């Protein structure tokens, strides 16, 4: 089973989420498992958080293993601020 690691470098916001989404969804469709490395994530907004959760859901619906690595404090803080359990990203 092939696997893919996607590194998100820089911001993940409404301004670039559609292009990031396209890349993630392509990998979910083609690979056996997908890991998203968030170590280099800069800023993230609600759109970026929704994208990460949607990617997890999409992978689960297709039976693909999915993992988020190295969630940043910014991600965890913003998730908690909008009422999303930060544990979903760990």
CSV table of N, CA, C and O in Angstrom, one decimal:
chain,number,residue,atom,x,y,z
A,1,UNK,N,0.8,-1.2,0.0
A,1,UNK,CA,0.0,0.0,0.0
A,1,UNK,C,0.9,1.2,0.0
A,1,UNK,O,1.7,1.4,0.9
A,2,UNK,N,0.7,2.1,-1.0
A,2,UNK,CA,1.5,3.3,-1.1
A,2,UNK,C,1.0,4.3,-0.1
A,2,UNK,O,-0.2,4.4,0.2
A,3,UNK,N,1.9,5.2,0.4
A,3,UNK,CA,1.6,6.2,1.3
A,3,UNK,C,2.1,7.5,0.7
A,3,UNK,O,3.1,7.6,0.0
A,4,UNK,N,1.5,8.6,1.2
A,4,UNK,CA,1.9,9.9,0.8
A,4,UNK,C,2.0,10.8,2.0
A,4,UNK,O,1.2,10.8,2.9
A,5,UNK,N,3.1,11.7,2.0
A,5,UNK,CA,3.2,12.7,3.1
A,5,UNK,C,3.1,14.0,2.4
A,5,UNK,O,3.8,14.4,1.5
A,6,UNK,N,2.1,14.8,2.8
A,6,UNK,CA,1.9,16.2,2.3
A,6,UNK,C,2.4,17.1,3.4
A,6,UNK,O,1.9,17.0,4.5
A,7,UNK,N,3.3,18.0,3.1
A,7,UNK,CA,3.7,19.0,4.0
A,7,UNK,C,3.0,20.4,3.7
A,7,UNK,O,3.1,20.8,2.6
A,8,UNK,N,2.4,20.9,4.7
A,8,UNK,CA,1.7,22.2,4.6
A,8,UNK,C,2.7,23.2,5.1
A,8,UNK,O,3.1,23.2,6.3
A,9,UNK,N,3.3,24.0,4.2
A,9,UNK,CA,4.3,25.1,4.6
A,9,UNK,C,3.7,26.4,4.4
A,9,UNK,O,3.1,26.7,3.3
A,10,UNK,N,3.7,27.3,5.4
A,10,UNK,CA,3.1,28.6,5.3
A,10,UNK,C,1.6,28.6,5.8
A,10,UNK,O,1.2,27.7,6.5
A,11,UNK,N,0.9,29.6,5.3
A,11,UNK,CA,-0.5,29.7,5.8
A,11,UNK,C,-1.5,28.8,5.1
A,11,UNK,O,-1.3,28.4,4.0
A,12,UNK,N,-2.5,28.4,5.8
A,12,UNK,CA,-3.6,27.7,5.3
A,12,UNK,C,-4.9,28.5,5.6
A,12,UNK,O,-5.4,28.3,6.7
A,13,UNK,N,-5.3,29.3,4.7
A,13,UNK,CA,-6.4,30.2,4.9
A,13,UNK,C,-7.3,30.2,3.7
A,13,UNK,O,-7.0,29.6,2.7
A,14,UNK,N,-8.3,31.0,3.8
A,14,UNK,CA,-9.3,31.1,2.7
A,14,UNK,C,-8.6,31.5,1.4
A,14,UNK,O,-9.1,31.2,0.3
A,15,UNK,N,-7.5,32.2,1.5
A,15,UNK,CA,-6.8,32.7,0.3
A,15,UNK,C,-6.1,31.6,-0.5
A,15,UNK,O,-5.9,31.8,-1.7
A,16,UNK,N,-5.7,30.5,0.1
A,16,UNK,CA,-5.1,29.4,-0.6
A,16,UNK,C,-5.7,28.0,-0.4
A,16,UNK,O,-5.1,27.0,-0.9
A,17,UNK,N,-6.8,28.0,0.3
A,17,UNK,CA,-7.3,26.7,0.6
A,17,UNK,C,-7.8,25.8,-0.6
A,17,UNK,O,-7.7,24.6,-0.5
A,18,UNK,N,-8.3,26.5,-1.6
A,18,UNK,CA,-8.8,25.7,-2.7
A,18,UNK,C,-7.7,24.9,-3.4
A,18,UNK,O,-7.8,23.8,-3.8
A,19,UNK,N,-6.5,25.6,-3.6
A,19,UNK,CA,-5.4,24.8,-4.2
A,19,UNK,C,-4.8,23.8,-3.3
A,19,UNK,O,-4.5,22.7,-3.8
A,20,UNK,N,-4.8,24.0,-2.0
A,20,UNK,CA,-4.3,23.0,-1.1
A,20,UNK,C,-5.3,21.8,-1.0
A,20,UNK,O,-4.9,20.7,-1.1
A,21,UNK,N,-6.6,22.2,-1.0
A,21,UNK,CA,-7.6,21.1,-1.0
A,21,UNK,C,-7.5,20.2,-2.3
A,21,UNK,O,-7.6,19.0,-2.1
A,22,UNK,N,-7.3,20.8,-3.4
A,22,UNK,CA,-7.1,20.0,-4.6
A,22,UNK,C,-6.0,19.0,-4.5
A,22,UNK,O,-6.1,17.8,-4.9
A,23,UNK,N,-4.9,19.4,-4.0
A,23,UNK,CA,-3.7,18.5,-3.8
A,23,UNK,C,-4.0,17.4,-2.8
A,23,UNK,O,-3.6,16.3,-3.0
A,24,UNK,N,-4.6,17.8,-1.7
A,24,UNK,CA,-4.9,16.8,-0.7
A,24,UNK,C,-5.9,15.7,-1.2
A,24,UNK,O,-5.7,14.5,-1.0
A,25,UNK,N,-7.0,16.2,-1.8
A,25,UNK,CA,-8.0,15.3,-2.3
A,25,UNK,C,-7.4,14.4,-3.4
A,25,UNK,O,-7.8,13.2,-3.5
A,26,UNK,N,-6.5,14.9,-4.2
A,26,UNK,CA,-5.9,14.1,-5.2
A,26,UNK,C,-5.1,12.9,-4.6
A,26,UNK,O,-5.2,11.8,-5.0
A,27,UNK,N,-4.4,13.3,-3.5
A,27,UNK,CA,-3.6,12.2,-2.8
A,27,UNK,C,-4.5,11.2,-2.2
A,27,UNK,O,-4.2,10.0,-2.2
A,28,UNK,N,-5.5,11.7,-1.6
A,28,UNK,CA,-6.5,10.7,-0.9
A,28,UNK,C,-7.0,9.8,-1.9
A,28,UNK,O,-7.2,8.6,-1.7
A,29,UNK,N,-7.3,10.3,-3.1
A,29,UNK,CA,-7.9,9.4,-4.2
A,29,UNK,C,-6.9,8.4,-4.7
A,29,UNK,O,-7.3,7.4,-5.2
A,30,UNK,N,-5.6,8.7,-4.7
A,30,UNK,CA,-4.6,7.9,-5.4
A,30,UNK,C,-3.8,7.0,-4.4
A,30,UNK,O,-3.3,6.0,-4.9
A,31,UNK,N,-3.6,7.4,-3.2
A,31,UNK,CA,-2.7,6.7,-2.3
A,31,UNK,C,-3.4,5.8,-1.3
A,31,UNK,O,-4.6,6.0,-1.0
A,32,UNK,N,-2.7,4.9,-0.8
A,32,UNK,CA,-3.2,4.0,0.2
A,32,UNK,C,-3.4,4.7,1.5
A,32,UNK,O,-4.4,4.5,2.2
A,33,UNK,N,-2.5,5.5,1.9
A,33,UNK,CA,-2.6,6.3,3.2
A,33,UNK,C,-2.0,7.7,2.9
A,33,UNK,O,-1.1,7.9,2.1
A,34,UNK,N,-2.6,8.6,3.7
A,34,UNK,CA,-2.2,10.0,3.6
A,34,UNK,C,-1.8,10.6,4.9
A,34,UNK,O,-2.6,10.4,5.9
A,35,UNK,N,-0.7,11.2,5.0
A,35,UNK,CA,-0.2,11.9,6.2
A,35,UNK,C,0.0,13.3,5.8
A,35,UNK,O,0.6,13.6,4.8
A,36,UNK,N,-0.5,14.2,6.7
A,36,UNK,CA,-0.3,15.7,6.4
A,36,UNK,C,0.6,16.2,7.6
A,36,UNK,O,0.2,16.1,8.8
A,37,UNK,N,1.7,16.7,7.2
A,37,UNK,CA,2.7,17.2,8.2
A,37,UNK,C,2.4,18.7,8.3
A,37,UNK,O,2.6,19.4,7.4
A,38,UNK,N,2.1,19.1,9.5
A,38,UNK,CA,1.8,20.5,9.8
A,38,UNK,C,2.9,21.3,10.5
A,38,UNK,O,2.7,22.4,10.9
A,39,UNK,N,4.1,20.7,10.6
A,39,UNK,CA,5.2,21.3,11.4
A,39,UNK,C,5.5,22.7,10.8
A,39,UNK,O,5.9,23.6,11.6
A,40,UNK,N,5.4,22.9,9.5
A,40,UNK,CA,5.7,24.2,8.9
A,40,UNK,C,4.5,25.1,8.7
A,40,UNK,O,4.6,26.2,8.0
A,41,UNK,N,3.4,24.8,9.3
A,41,UNK,CA,2.2,25.6,9.1
A,41,UNK,C,2.4,26.9,9.8
A,41,UNK,O,2.9,27.0,10.9
A,42,UNK,N,2.0,28.0,9.1
A,42,UNK,CA,2.0,29.3,9.6
A,42,UNK,C,0.7,29.6,10.2
A,42,UNK,O,0.3,29.0,11.2
A,43,UNK,N,0.0,30.5,9.7
A,43,UNK,CA,-1.4,30.9,10.2
A,43,UNK,C,-2.4,29.9,9.6
A,43,UNK,O,-2.2,29.4,8.5
A,44,UNK,N,-3.5,29.8,10.3
A,44,UNK,CA,-4.6,29.0,9.8
A,44,UNK,C,-5.9,29.7,10.2
A,44,UNK,O,-6.0,30.3,11.3
A,45,UNK,N,-6.9,29.7,9.4
A,45,UNK,CA,-8.2,30.2,9.7
A,45,UNK,C,-9.3,29.1,9.7
A,45,UNK,O,-9.0,28.0,9.6
A,46,UNK,N,-10.5,29.5,9.9
A,46,UNK,CA,-11.6,28.6,9.9
A,46,UNK,C,-11.7,27.7,8.7
A,46,UNK,O,-11.9,26.5,8.7
A,47,UNK,N,-11.4,28.3,7.5
A,47,UNK,CA,-11.4,27.6,6.3
A,47,UNK,C,-10.4,26.5,6.3
A,47,UNK,O,-10.6,25.4,5.8
A,48,UNK,N,-9.2,26.8,6.7
A,48,UNK,CA,-8.1,25.8,6.8
A,48,UNK,C,-8.4,24.7,7.8
A,48,UNK,O,-8.2,23.5,7.5
A,49,UNK,N,-9.0,25.0,8.9
A,49,UNK,CA,-9.4,24.0,9.9
A,49,UNK,C,-10.5,23.1,9.3
A,49,UNK,O,-10.4,21.9,9.4
A,50,UNK,N,-11.5,23.7,8.6
A,50,UNK,CA,-12.5,22.9,7.9
A,50,UNK,C,-11.9,22.0,6.9
A,50,UNK,O,-12.3,20.9,6.7
A,51,UNK,N,-10.9,22.5,6.1
A,51,UNK,CA,-10.3,21.7,5.1
A,51,UNK,C,-9.6,20.4,5.7
A,51,UNK,O,-9.7,19.3,5.2
A,52,UNK,N,-8.9,20.6,6.8
A,52,UNK,CA,-8.2,19.5,7.5
A,52,UNK,C,-9.2,18.5,8.0
A,52,UNK,O,-9.1,17.2,7.8
A,53,UNK,N,-10.3,18.9,8.5
A,53,UNK,CA,-11.4,18.0,9.0
A,53,UNK,C,-12.1,17.3,7.9
A,53,UNK,O,-12.4,16.1,8.0
A,54,UNK,N,-12.3,18.0,6.8
A,54,UNK,CA,-13.0,17.4,5.6
A,54,UNK,C,-12.0,16.4,5.0
A,54,UNK,O,-12.5,15.3,4.5
A,55,UNK,N,-10.7,16.7,4.9
A,55,UNK,CA,-9.8,15.7,4.4
A,55,UNK,C,-9.8,14.4,5.2
A,55,UNK,O,-9.8,13.3,4.7
A,56,UNK,N,-9.8,14.5,6.5
A,56,UNK,CA,-9.9,13.4,7.4
A,56,UNK,C,-11.2,12.6,7.1
A,56,UNK,O,-11.1,11.4,6.9
A,57,UNK,N,-12.3,13.3,7.0
A,57,UNK,CA,-13.6,12.6,6.8
A,57,UNK,C,-13.6,11.9,5.4
A,57,UNK,O,-14.0,10.8,5.3
A,58,UNK,N,-13.0,12.6,4.4
A,58,UNK,CA,-13.0,12.0,3.1
A,58,UNK,C,-12.1,10.7,3.1
A,58,UNK,O,-12.5,9.7,2.5
A,59,UNK,N,-11.0,10.8,3.7
A,59,UNK,CA,-10.1,9.6,3.8
A,59,UNK,C,-10.8,8.4,4.5
A,59,UNK,O,-10.8,7.3,4.1
A,60,UNK,N,-11.5,8.7,5.6
A,60,UNK,CA,-12.2,7.7,6.4
A,60,UNK,C,-13.3,7.1,5.6
A,60,UNK,O,-13.5,5.9,5.6
A,61,UNK,N,-14.0,7.9,4.8
A,61,UNK,CA,-15.1,7.4,4.0
A,61,UNK,C,-14.7,6.5,2.9
A,61,UNK,O,-15.4,5.6,2.4
A,62,UNK,N,-13.4,6.7,2.5
A,62,UNK,CA,-12.9,5.8,1.4
A,62,UNK,C,-12.0,4.7,2.0
A,62,UNK,O,-11.4,3.9,1.2
A,63,UNK,N,-12.0,4.6,3.3
A,63,UNK,CA,-11.2,3.5,3.9
A,63,UNK,C,-9.7,3.7,3.9
A,63,UNK,O,-8.9,2.8,4.1
A,64,UNK,N,-9.3,5.0,3.7
A,64,UNK,CA,-7.8,5.3,3.6
A,64,UNK,C,-7.3,5.7,5.0
A,64,UNK,O,-7.9,6.5,5.7
A,65,UNK,N,-6.2,5.2,5.4
A,65,UNK,CA,-5.6,5.7,6.7
A,65,UNK,C,-5.2,7.1,6.5
A,65,UNK,O,-4.7,7.5,5.4
A,66,UNK,N,-5.4,7.9,7.5
A,66,UNK,CA,-5.1,9.4,7.5
A,66,UNK,C,-4.5,9.8,8.8
A,66,UNK,O,-5.0,9.4,9.9
A,67,UNK,N,-3.5,10.6,8.7
A,67,UNK,CA,-2.9,11.1,9.9
A,67,UNK,C,-2.5,12.6,9.8
A,67,UNK,O,-2.0,13.0,8.7
A,68,UNK,N,-2.6,13.3,10.9
A,68,UNK,CA,-2.1,14.7,10.9
A,68,UNK,C,-0.9,14.6,11.9
A,68,UNK,O,-1.0,14.2,13.0
A,69,UNK,N,0.3,15.1,11.4
A,69,UNK,CA,1.5,15.1,12.2
A,69,UNK,C,1.9,16.5,12.6
A,69,UNK,O,1.6,17.5,11.8
A,70,UNK,N,2.4,16.7,13.7
A,70,UNK,CA,3.0,17.9,14.2
A,70,UNK,C,2.1,19.1,14.2
A,70,UNK,O,2.4,20.2,13.6
A,71,UNK,N,0.9,19.0,14.8
A,71,UNK,CA,0.0,20.1,14.8
A,71,UNK,C,0.6,21.3,15.6
A,71,UNK,O,1.3,21.1,16.6
A,72,UNK,N,0.5,22.5,15.1
A,72,UNK,CA,1.2,23.7,15.7
A,72,UNK,C,0.3,24.2,16.8
A,72,UNK,O,-0.9,24.0,16.8
A,73,UNK,N,0.9,25.0,17.7
A,73,UNK,CA,0.1,25.6,18.7
A,73,UNK,C,-0.9,26.6,18.1
A,73,UNK,O,-2.0,26.7,18.7
A,74,UNK,N,-0.6,27.2,17.0
A,74,UNK,CA,-1.6,28.1,16.4
A,74,UNK,C,-2.8,27.3,16.0
A,74,UNK,O,-4.0,27.8,16.2
A,75,UNK,N,-2.7,26.2,15.4
A,75,UNK,CA,-3.8,25.4,15.0
A,75,UNK,C,-4.6,24.9,16.2
A,75,UNK,O,-5.8,25.1,16.2
A,76,UNK,N,-4.0,24.4,17.2
A,76,UNK,CA,-4.7,23.9,18.4
A,76,UNK,C,-5.4,25.1,19.1
A,76,UNK,O,-6.6,24.9,19.5
A,77,UNK,N,-4.8,26.2,19.2
A,77,UNK,CA,-5.4,27.4,19.8
A,77,UNK,C,-6.6,27.9,19.0
A,77,UNK,O,-7.7,28.1,19.6
A,78,UNK,N,-6.5,28.0,17.7
A,78,UNK,CA,-7.6,28.5,16.9
A,78,UNK,C,-8.8,27.5,16.9
A,78,UNK,O,-9.9,27.9,16.9
A,79,UNK,N,-8.4,26.2,16.9
A,79,UNK,CA,-9.5,25.2,16.9
A,79,UNK,C,-10.3,25.3,18.2
A,79,UNK,O,-11.5,25.3,18.2
A,80,UNK,N,-9.6,25.4,19.3
A,80,UNK,CA,-10.3,25.5,20.6
A,80,UNK,C,-11.1,26.8,20.7
A,80,UNK,O,-12.2,26.8,21.2
A,81,UNK,N,-10.6,27.9,20.1
A,81,UNK,CA,-11.3,29.2,20.1
A,81,UNK,C,-12.6,29.1,19.4
A,81,UNK,O,-13.5,29.8,19.7
A,82,UNK,N,-12.7,28.3,18.3
A,82,UNK,CA,-13.9,28.2,17.6
A,82,UNK,C,-14.8,27.0,18.0
A,82,UNK,O,-15.8,26.7,17.4
A,83,UNK,N,-14.4,26.4,19.1
A,83,UNK,CA,-15.2,25.3,19.7
A,83,UNK,C,-15.0,23.9,19.1
A,83,UNK,O,-15.8,23.0,19.3
A,84,UNK,N,-13.8,23.7,18.5
A,84,UNK,CA,-13.5,22.4,17.9
A,84,UNK,C,-12.4,21.8,18.9
A,84,UNK,O,-11.4,22.4,19.2
A,85,UNK,N,-12.6,20.6,19.2
A,85,UNK,CA,-11.7,19.9,20.2
A,85,UNK,C,-10.3,19.7,19.5
A,85,UNK,O,-10.2,19.1,18.5
A,86,UNK,N,-9.3,20.4,20.1
A,86,UNK,CA,-8.0,20.3,19.6
A,86,UNK,C,-7.5,18.8,19.5
A,86,UNK,O,-6.6,18.6,18.7
A,87,UNK,N,-8.0,17.9,20.2
A,87,UNK,CA,-7.6,16.5,20.2
A,87,UNK,C,-7.8,15.9,18.8
A,87,UNK,O,-7.2,15.0,18.4
A,88,UNK,N,-8.7,16.5,18.0
A,88,UNK,CA,-9.0,16.0,16.6
A,88,UNK,C,-7.8,16.2,15.7
A,88,UNK,O,-7.7,15.5,14.7
A,89,UNK,N,-6.9,17.0,16.1
A,89,UNK,CA,-5.7,17.3,15.3
A,89,UNK,C,-4.4,16.7,15.8
A,89,UNK,O,-3.3,16.9,15.3
A,90,UNK,N,-4.5,15.9,16.9
A,90,UNK,CA,-3.4,15.2,17.5
A,90,UNK,C,-3.4,13.8,17.3
A,90,UNK,O,-4.3,13.1,16.9
